[in-house]
XYZ file of C-alpha atoms in Angstrom:
558
model
C 131.521 51.744 -117.789
C 132.459 54.682 -115.600
C 130.627 57.893 -115.857
C 133.806 59.760 -116.618
C 132.858 59.541 -120.256
C 129.881 61.826 -119.680
C 131.725 64.923 -118.666
C 135.319 64.904 -119.671
C 138.251 67.177 -119.352
C 138.711 70.077 -121.760
C 141.439 70.073 -124.325
C 144.771 71.426 -123.167
C 146.615 69.794 -126.076
C 144.016 70.195 -128.775
C 144.076 67.675 -131.609
C 146.699 65.564 -129.916
C 144.170 64.425 -127.307
C 141.754 62.696 -129.700
C 143.000 59.136 -129.097
C 142.611 59.682 -125.285
C 139.070 60.892 -125.803
C 138.261 57.883 -127.882
C 139.647 55.649 -125.177
C 137.447 57.296 -122.603
C 134.263 56.814 -124.597
C 134.953 53.125 -124.277
C 134.924 53.703 -120.519
C 138.509 52.515 -119.751
C 140.123 55.853 -118.977
C 139.866 58.813 -116.606
C 140.453 61.518 -119.188
C 136.720 61.985 -119.922
C 135.420 63.217 -123.209
C 138.138 65.908 -123.544
C 140.999 63.605 -122.505
C 143.308 66.552 -122.131
C 146.051 67.077 -119.659
C 145.578 69.666 -116.903
C 148.191 72.219 -116.030
C 150.905 71.009 -113.770
C 150.344 71.801 -110.106
C 151.038 75.452 -109.466
C 150.248 76.527 -113.011
C 147.412 78.861 -113.986
C 144.175 77.522 -112.571
C 141.118 76.688 -114.658
C 138.233 74.404 -114.430
C 138.453 70.872 -115.730
C 135.997 70.605 -118.558
C 135.016 69.156 -121.961
C 135.521 69.594 -125.649
C 132.360 71.684 -126.107
C 131.844 70.534 -129.700
C 128.334 69.330 -129.095
C 128.581 66.381 -131.421
C 125.789 63.922 -130.557
C 126.948 60.484 -129.883
C 130.043 60.509 -132.151
C 133.747 60.147 -131.233
C 135.459 63.480 -130.921
C 137.434 64.397 -133.958
C 140.816 66.331 -133.894
C 140.381 70.055 -133.710
C 142.549 73.200 -133.412
C 144.135 73.839 -130.119
C 141.632 75.304 -127.764
C 141.397 75.266 -123.974
C 137.946 75.205 -122.531
C 137.768 74.455 -118.871
C 134.479 74.318 -116.978
C 133.879 76.913 -114.332
C 132.841 74.844 -111.335
C 133.098 77.651 -108.897
C 129.742 79.092 -109.918
C 128.580 77.754 -106.577
C 130.504 80.516 -104.850
C 128.597 83.330 -106.543
C 125.382 81.392 -106.344
C 125.892 81.025 -102.548
C 126.318 84.781 -102.179
C 123.102 85.276 -104.013
C 121.255 82.588 -102.033
C 122.350 83.662 -98.647
C 122.436 87.427 -98.736
C 124.431 89.363 -96.096
C 123.856 91.667 -93.235
C 125.143 95.299 -93.037
C 124.030 96.066 -96.576
C 125.203 99.691 -96.493
C 128.370 98.954 -98.394
C 126.318 97.286 -101.125
C 124.822 100.654 -102.171
C 127.981 102.246 -103.380
C 127.266 103.627 -106.823
C 130.436 102.311 -108.282
C 129.369 98.722 -107.500
C 126.460 99.228 -109.871
C 128.953 100.154 -112.565
C 130.681 96.848 -112.088
C 127.599 94.865 -113.027
C 127.141 93.971 -116.682
C 123.689 93.235 -118.163
C 122.249 91.329 -121.145
C 118.763 90.435 -122.462
C 116.807 87.834 -120.457
C 115.330 85.733 -123.337
C 116.493 85.725 -126.963
C 114.082 82.931 -128.127
C 110.862 83.354 -130.043
C 108.733 81.407 -127.634
C 107.792 82.584 -124.140
C 106.620 80.410 -121.260
C 103.734 81.854 -119.295
C 104.287 82.830 -115.696
C 102.899 80.519 -113.096
C 99.498 81.298 -111.657
C 99.710 83.096 -108.221
C 98.691 81.116 -105.181
C 95.729 82.012 -102.896
C 97.895 84.649 -101.210
C 98.843 86.253 -104.518
C 102.396 84.944 -104.452
C 104.324 83.487 -107.323
C 107.463 81.347 -107.450
C 110.805 82.828 -108.579
C 113.168 81.074 -110.957
C 116.706 82.184 -111.484
C 119.079 80.559 -113.992
C 122.744 80.679 -112.784
C 125.251 80.326 -115.612
C 128.982 79.745 -115.396
C 130.789 81.032 -118.486
C 134.235 79.862 -119.614
C 134.940 83.209 -121.322
C 138.571 84.170 -121.515
C 137.884 87.899 -122.279
C 140.200 89.550 -119.714
C 143.763 89.299 -118.637
C 142.721 88.117 -115.184
C 140.457 85.369 -116.620
C 143.352 84.246 -118.833
C 145.661 83.890 -115.856
C 143.098 81.926 -113.864
C 142.103 79.492 -116.584
C 143.028 80.058 -120.247
C 145.704 80.131 -122.879
C 146.457 82.752 -125.402
C 144.698 80.921 -128.243
C 141.408 80.888 -126.278
C 141.298 84.728 -125.793
C 138.104 86.133 -127.190
C 136.808 82.724 -128.273
C 133.064 81.869 -128.135
C 132.146 81.195 -124.521
C 130.364 78.077 -123.335
C 127.691 77.838 -120.627
C 129.570 75.129 -118.873
C 127.699 75.490 -115.555
C 123.901 75.715 -115.461
C 121.876 75.710 -112.219
C 118.208 76.588 -111.969
C 117.239 78.096 -108.599
C 113.553 77.819 -107.779
C 112.205 79.849 -104.836
C 108.745 78.632 -103.812
C 105.758 81.030 -103.975
C 105.414 81.097 -100.228
C 109.191 81.455 -99.769
C 109.316 78.459 -97.535
C 111.639 76.287 -99.664
C 114.196 76.350 -102.451
C 115.202 73.855 -105.093
C 118.319 73.902 -107.224
C 118.599 71.776 -110.366
C 121.965 71.408 -112.096
C 122.097 70.280 -115.764
C 125.138 68.451 -117.010
C 126.942 70.504 -119.586
C 127.113 67.602 -122.055
C 123.236 67.239 -122.093
C 122.001 66.774 -125.654
C 119.013 68.998 -126.500
C 117.672 71.264 -129.203
C 118.738 74.930 -129.043
C 115.911 77.194 -130.271
C 116.300 80.021 -132.674
C 117.762 83.042 -130.902
C 118.300 86.683 -131.990
C 121.169 88.798 -130.665
C 119.610 92.060 -129.565
C 122.915 93.912 -129.955
C 123.397 93.381 -133.706
C 120.200 91.638 -134.809
C 122.062 88.495 -135.823
C 119.718 85.496 -135.989
C 121.068 82.128 -134.803
C 118.923 79.388 -136.339
C 117.697 76.529 -134.222
C 120.165 73.722 -133.930
C 119.858 70.945 -136.516
C 119.116 68.075 -134.182
C 120.472 67.880 -130.668
C 123.708 69.432 -129.532
C 125.360 70.078 -126.169
C 123.536 72.496 -123.965
C 126.707 74.456 -123.201
C 126.723 75.754 -126.819
C 123.615 77.913 -126.164
C 125.671 80.764 -124.696
C 127.348 81.242 -128.076
C 124.027 81.815 -129.792
C 123.722 85.465 -128.826
C 124.394 85.337 -125.144
C 122.846 84.173 -121.879
C 119.367 84.956 -123.106
C 119.640 81.952 -125.434
C 120.658 79.672 -122.562
C 117.505 80.936 -120.842
C 115.388 80.195 -123.965
C 116.926 76.702 -124.226
C 116.037 75.932 -120.583
C 112.484 77.144 -121.011
C 112.035 75.085 -124.199
C 113.293 71.909 -122.448
C 111.564 72.299 -119.082
C 108.477 74.393 -119.635
C 109.617 76.435 -116.558
C 109.228 80.234 -116.783
C 112.580 81.860 -115.871
C 112.439 85.289 -114.225
C 116.118 86.162 -114.037
C 119.612 84.984 -114.888
C 122.930 85.580 -113.172
C 126.089 84.733 -115.217
C 129.526 84.668 -113.678
C 133.031 84.350 -115.122
C 136.407 83.463 -113.667
C 137.429 86.794 -112.165
C 136.913 87.207 -108.434
C 136.271 83.570 -107.268
C 139.542 83.233 -105.368
C 139.111 86.518 -103.531
C 135.427 85.785 -102.819
C 136.345 82.485 -101.141
C 138.888 84.343 -99.067
C 136.369 87.030 -98.183
C 134.109 84.592 -96.380
C 137.042 83.068 -94.440
C 136.962 79.653 -96.112
C 134.302 76.976 -96.663
C 134.437 73.624 -94.848
C 134.654 70.573 -97.079
C 135.070 66.898 -96.284
C 136.810 63.869 -97.887
C 136.702 60.369 -96.572
C 140.430 59.695 -97.351
C 143.520 61.596 -98.197
C 143.239 62.923 -101.794
C 145.580 64.250 -104.414
C 143.833 65.032 -107.673
C 146.747 64.307 -109.986
C 147.623 61.162 -111.907
C 150.768 59.937 -113.517
C 149.842 61.672 -116.777
C 149.431 65.061 -115.088
C 145.559 65.020 -115.169
C 143.722 66.578 -112.306
C 143.081 69.834 -110.446
C 146.014 69.497 -108.036
C 143.720 69.470 -104.972
C 145.598 67.885 -102.040
C 143.763 67.387 -98.733
C 144.057 65.083 -95.739
C 141.097 62.933 -94.704
C 138.443 64.818 -92.760
C 136.842 68.241 -92.843
C 138.897 71.331 -93.747
C 138.167 74.904 -94.674
C 139.289 75.722 -98.166
C 139.730 79.165 -99.682
C 141.534 80.943 -102.458
C 143.022 78.671 -105.134
C 142.383 75.582 -102.993
C 138.583 76.384 -103.053
C 138.805 76.690 -106.865
C 140.591 73.345 -107.019
C 137.830 71.729 -104.997
C 135.110 73.110 -107.335
C 136.936 71.847 -110.484
C 138.064 68.436 -109.186
C 136.936 65.410 -111.073
C 139.876 63.078 -110.876
C 139.794 61.553 -107.411
C 136.079 61.926 -106.528
C 134.055 58.678 -106.695
C 134.068 57.372 -110.265
C 135.776 60.358 -111.760
C 132.687 61.597 -113.587
C 131.427 65.177 -113.885
C 128.415 64.131 -111.932
C 130.659 63.343 -108.928
C 132.131 66.823 -109.424
C 128.612 68.262 -109.367
C 127.952 66.530 -106.069
C 131.113 68.154 -104.594
C 129.916 71.464 -105.805
C 126.541 70.935 -104.136
C 128.225 70.103 -100.857
C 130.424 73.183 -101.196
C 127.441 75.419 -102.019
C 125.485 74.191 -99.063
C 128.499 74.779 -96.712
C 128.963 78.254 -98.231
C 125.338 79.185 -97.444
C 125.730 78.057 -93.864
C 129.024 80.045 -93.544
C 127.422 83.137 -94.951
C 124.597 82.844 -92.462
C 126.625 81.932 -89.399
C 130.030 83.543 -89.852
C 130.255 86.671 -87.802
C 133.385 87.874 -89.649
C 131.117 89.050 -92.500
C 129.975 91.868 -90.231
C 133.446 93.290 -90.887
C 133.017 96.247 -93.286
C 136.273 95.443 -95.071
C 135.303 91.796 -95.643
C 131.826 92.812 -96.803
C 133.222 95.515 -99.099
C 135.641 93.053 -100.599
C 132.927 90.397 -101.128
C 130.666 92.955 -102.788
C 133.463 94.219 -105.099
C 134.513 90.796 -106.218
C 130.921 89.551 -106.739
C 129.696 92.519 -108.775
C 132.781 92.547 -111.022
C 132.129 88.910 -111.891
C 128.407 89.232 -112.730
C 126.283 89.678 -115.838
C 122.582 89.824 -115.193
C 119.227 90.525 -116.904
C 118.061 94.176 -116.979
C 115.666 93.599 -114.084
C 118.733 92.794 -111.845
C 120.991 95.623 -113.109
C 121.695 97.298 -109.713
C 123.139 96.151 -106.413
C 119.976 97.156 -104.695
C 118.001 94.803 -106.988
C 120.438 91.992 -106.361
C 120.308 92.597 -102.599
C 116.522 92.566 -102.717
C 116.669 89.226 -104.532
C 119.112 87.809 -102.049
C 116.863 89.037 -99.257
C 114.013 87.001 -100.709
C 116.160 83.908 -101.081
C 117.571 84.323 -97.586
C 114.155 83.687 -96.108
C 114.658 79.977 -96.761
C 116.471 78.053 -94.057
C 119.215 75.653 -95.058
C 117.114 72.615 -94.078
C 114.609 73.607 -96.748
C 117.155 73.901 -99.551
C 117.463 70.846 -101.860
C 120.228 70.456 -104.358
C 119.695 68.099 -107.319
C 121.229 67.058 -110.665
C 118.963 66.546 -113.686
C 118.460 62.750 -114.080
C 120.219 61.599 -117.266
C 121.412 58.582 -119.228
C 124.152 57.976 -121.787
C 123.881 58.756 -125.509
C 127.356 57.697 -126.733
C 129.737 59.950 -124.763
C 127.009 62.506 -123.939
C 123.832 62.359 -121.891
C 120.088 63.138 -122.334
C 117.299 63.782 -119.929
C 115.373 60.772 -118.681
C 111.725 60.351 -117.681
C 112.795 61.189 -114.150
C 114.077 64.531 -115.449
C 110.590 65.411 -116.633
C 109.269 64.415 -113.296
C 111.744 66.776 -111.605
C 110.854 69.601 -114.028
C 107.116 69.040 -113.338
C 107.700 69.340 -109.578
C 109.414 72.644 -110.133
C 106.776 73.891 -112.537
C 104.035 73.042 -110.051
C 105.975 74.556 -107.178
C 106.139 71.270 -105.306
C 108.953 71.220 -102.716
C 111.708 68.607 -103.542
C 112.232 67.840 -99.807
C 108.664 66.441 -99.544
C 107.724 68.724 -96.694
C 105.023 70.835 -98.457
C 101.709 71.272 -96.694
C 98.892 69.498 -98.555
C 97.877 71.709 -101.419
C 94.457 72.495 -102.665
C 93.498 71.266 -106.173
C 94.739 73.559 -108.899
C 92.315 76.023 -110.372
C 91.374 75.694 -114.082
C 94.012 77.317 -116.279
C 93.260 80.598 -118.076
C 91.548 80.125 -121.458
C 93.992 80.230 -124.376
C 94.279 83.364 -126.423
C 93.151 81.596 -129.541
C 89.957 79.562 -128.819
C 89.372 76.128 -130.149
C 88.024 75.551 -133.657
C 84.792 73.473 -134.087
C 85.459 69.782 -133.296
C 85.042 68.623 -136.851
C 87.707 71.032 -138.019
C 90.425 70.005 -135.609
C 93.026 67.757 -137.156
C 94.485 65.267 -134.650
C 97.187 62.713 -135.124
C 97.006 59.758 -132.633
C 100.054 57.710 -131.820
C 100.544 54.563 -129.795
C 103.073 55.305 -127.053
C 102.204 52.485 -124.659
C 105.545 50.628 -124.879
C 107.553 50.511 -121.595
C 110.855 49.037 -120.552
C 108.939 46.044 -119.241
C 106.059 45.812 -121.667
C 105.673 45.884 -125.417
C 103.336 48.177 -127.360
C 99.715 47.505 -126.558
C 98.334 46.713 -130.018
C 95.642 48.780 -131.609
C 95.529 51.662 -129.142
C 96.039 54.481 -131.717
C 93.155 53.089 -133.762
C 90.931 52.657 -130.681
C 91.411 56.209 -129.424
C 91.096 57.587 -132.988
C 87.668 55.904 -133.105
C 86.697 57.506 -129.778
C 87.592 60.941 -131.154
C 85.704 60.367 -134.398
C 82.650 59.169 -132.482
C 82.761 62.463 -130.455
C 82.811 64.651 -133.500
C 86.564 64.949 -134.250
C 86.186 63.631 -137.754
C 89.705 64.698 -138.816
C 91.426 62.524 -136.245
C 93.704 59.866 -137.798
C 95.920 57.171 -136.362
C 99.604 57.462 -137.178
C 101.142 53.972 -137.106
C 104.486 55.113 -138.469
C 105.689 56.467 -135.112
C 105.721 54.334 -131.956
C 107.021 56.613 -129.140
C 107.166 55.642 -125.501
C 105.318 57.769 -122.979
C 104.578 56.993 -119.302
C 101.503 59.215 -119.423
C 99.106 60.140 -122.181
C 100.042 63.551 -123.547
C 98.672 65.948 -126.083
C 101.262 68.136 -127.834
C 100.771 71.204 -130.036
C 103.422 73.311 -131.887
C 102.204 76.912 -131.631
C 99.989 79.136 -129.587
C 97.175 79.163 -132.233
C 96.686 75.444 -131.695
C 96.629 75.500 -127.897
C 92.848 75.882 -127.750
C 92.378 72.916 -130.128
C 94.730 70.698 -128.067
C 92.822 71.601 -124.846
C 89.538 70.873 -126.469
C 90.762 67.398 -127.483
C 91.994 66.732 -123.890
C 88.709 67.846 -122.368
C 86.746 65.539 -124.675
C 88.738 62.499 -123.505
C 89.033 63.426 -119.830
C 92.833 64.068 -120.134
C 93.919 66.691 -117.583
C 95.048 70.122 -118.782
C 98.439 69.517 -117.242
C 99.034 66.834 -119.942
C 98.652 69.416 -122.763
C 102.165 70.445 -123.766
C 103.596 72.810 -126.303
C 106.297 71.204 -128.320
C 108.298 71.887 -131.530
C 108.630 68.121 -132.053
C 105.153 68.020 -133.618
C 103.646 69.832 -136.614
C 100.011 69.755 -135.407
C 97.852 68.582 -132.508
C 99.277 65.144 -131.605
C 97.852 62.804 -129.006
C 100.247 60.099 -127.706
C 98.400 57.288 -125.932
C 100.688 56.533 -122.990
C 101.373 53.511 -120.788
C 98.709 54.787 -118.352
C 96.061 53.994 -121.002
C 96.869 50.538 -122.339
C 93.297 49.346 -122.289
C 89.679 50.458 -121.996
C 87.970 53.443 -123.669
C 87.730 55.718 -120.653
C 90.861 57.579 -119.600
C 91.590 57.585 -115.911
C 94.428 59.896 -114.932
C 96.914 58.201 -112.610
C 97.436 59.655 -109.126
C 100.259 62.182 -109.185
C 103.599 61.048 -107.742
C 105.085 64.169 -106.164
C 108.230 62.455 -104.842
C 111.646 63.666 -105.981
C 113.247 60.957 -108.184
C 116.076 59.088 -106.417
C 118.163 59.560 -109.621
C 118.218 63.339 -108.932
C 120.543 62.604 -105.994
C 119.035 65.199 -103.711
C 121.242 66.788 -101.098
C 119.661 68.790 -98.193
C 121.183 72.165 -97.406
C 121.486 71.472 -93.708
C 123.456 68.291 -94.176
C 126.842 69.063 -92.743
C 127.849 65.403 -92.539
C 128.184 65.024 -96.355
C 131.659 63.789 -97.323
C 133.139 63.140 -100.743
C 134.226 59.566 -101.380
C 137.833 59.451 -102.603
C 138.819 57.125 -105.419
C 141.575 54.737 -103.966
C 143.729 55.487 -107.062
C 144.028 59.143 -105.984
C 144.788 58.692 -102.265
C 148.108 59.037 -100.511
C 149.656 58.269 -97.177
């Protein structure tokens, strides 16, 4: 089965494309989930994308005509933010500040604590970059929309978390596939007070933007990853073509001649000869939106192409002397600011420049691009255990390139705001999560650990045999801040590290899941931490200028 079923094309033909989508779910087509035809070459450019309906694991049903194309050029604006520029005088024009739109940072009810500063008093910086498919201006319509999509609910079709290490030595970027199934938390729109209830079950992550704005996308990321997000930067269609021109083009590589267009008219229209070529303008946009023709035709292949483009863009911005030209710099600043929506703490060009100056401290060879590890759920995807490993590395400020200096042991976390109740008043559910892909459930573990707790004074501990989850590591979950102290007390009594105590809305009380790391014995021994970046994250180093996209033979030409 090809991965094209993960991230399909958006609907250009509406209900008429349903049979094509169903065919793609079976894995025998290149249309992707959306299955829609792209515009003919030379027509208005948009980003290839998906249906955006968020249905979990079910075939797409016919729906009204609606064009939703994914914005894959987010990398352009992200690169501008990452790299910064010299000659900042033109960035301080007051009218540039007026170009920048702003919105609330976090619309969710739950907040994630900021990371503890390191010995030098430094803290990491996390910025969520969002690409919106909004069609709310005439220019955006011309670049990638149809009349029927004007003013429609936007989707967060591109989501990239940029993590700057506390010591500013390295940077990690994690992309999340837009079809990732997850739970969107309750969000409140600060403009009109409208409350968007939490999703009923899992839906596609790109729907979060329609729940009050980018602040709900931030809340969704924080709920999933446990990573505190300091800022967001959201971009729309307008300005991407001119921005690519402003930097003089970005070098990209293909290992064969490519034409992203099939007999049915699907594809971005990208046409390049084998080798490395600078792309700009509409051709740069075509590169960023191409799925047909790259590797297996999946959206993950497209993400790989975006990472290559982004890395090259950073190198160009650092090395290209033409950006010292006041006119080029002015143009780049104009186009970038007009395309941005940011949180209130980034609401001026000076603040954006200060941020880019921080990010610019990282050399390309210490930048690592990754995609969240995932697996199929029907036609969608979900995070895997490797994804949690990747999130943990970011939470703990561990460089994804493996070049960190050896760190000192973490200090004890700050005590919870609500201290633990007496041991005999703490209710604990214990579940057996020892099953793995290779081994069955170790019998009796929930009862054994429940007995340990009762013997140590937790008389309200009970085994829950009705749920048999699967956890690599023993974990203690709690649903709300008032139970954090209780969960930590349980962990301490068993010798479970504080890092294994997690807040989660999936439980109704303190819940201990005995993991595959504790299949036997009564004493818990925490496994040694594996700080390697999972291979499934497909890490790409920012200094790798030899990366080249593999062209699917069905899309080559001579």
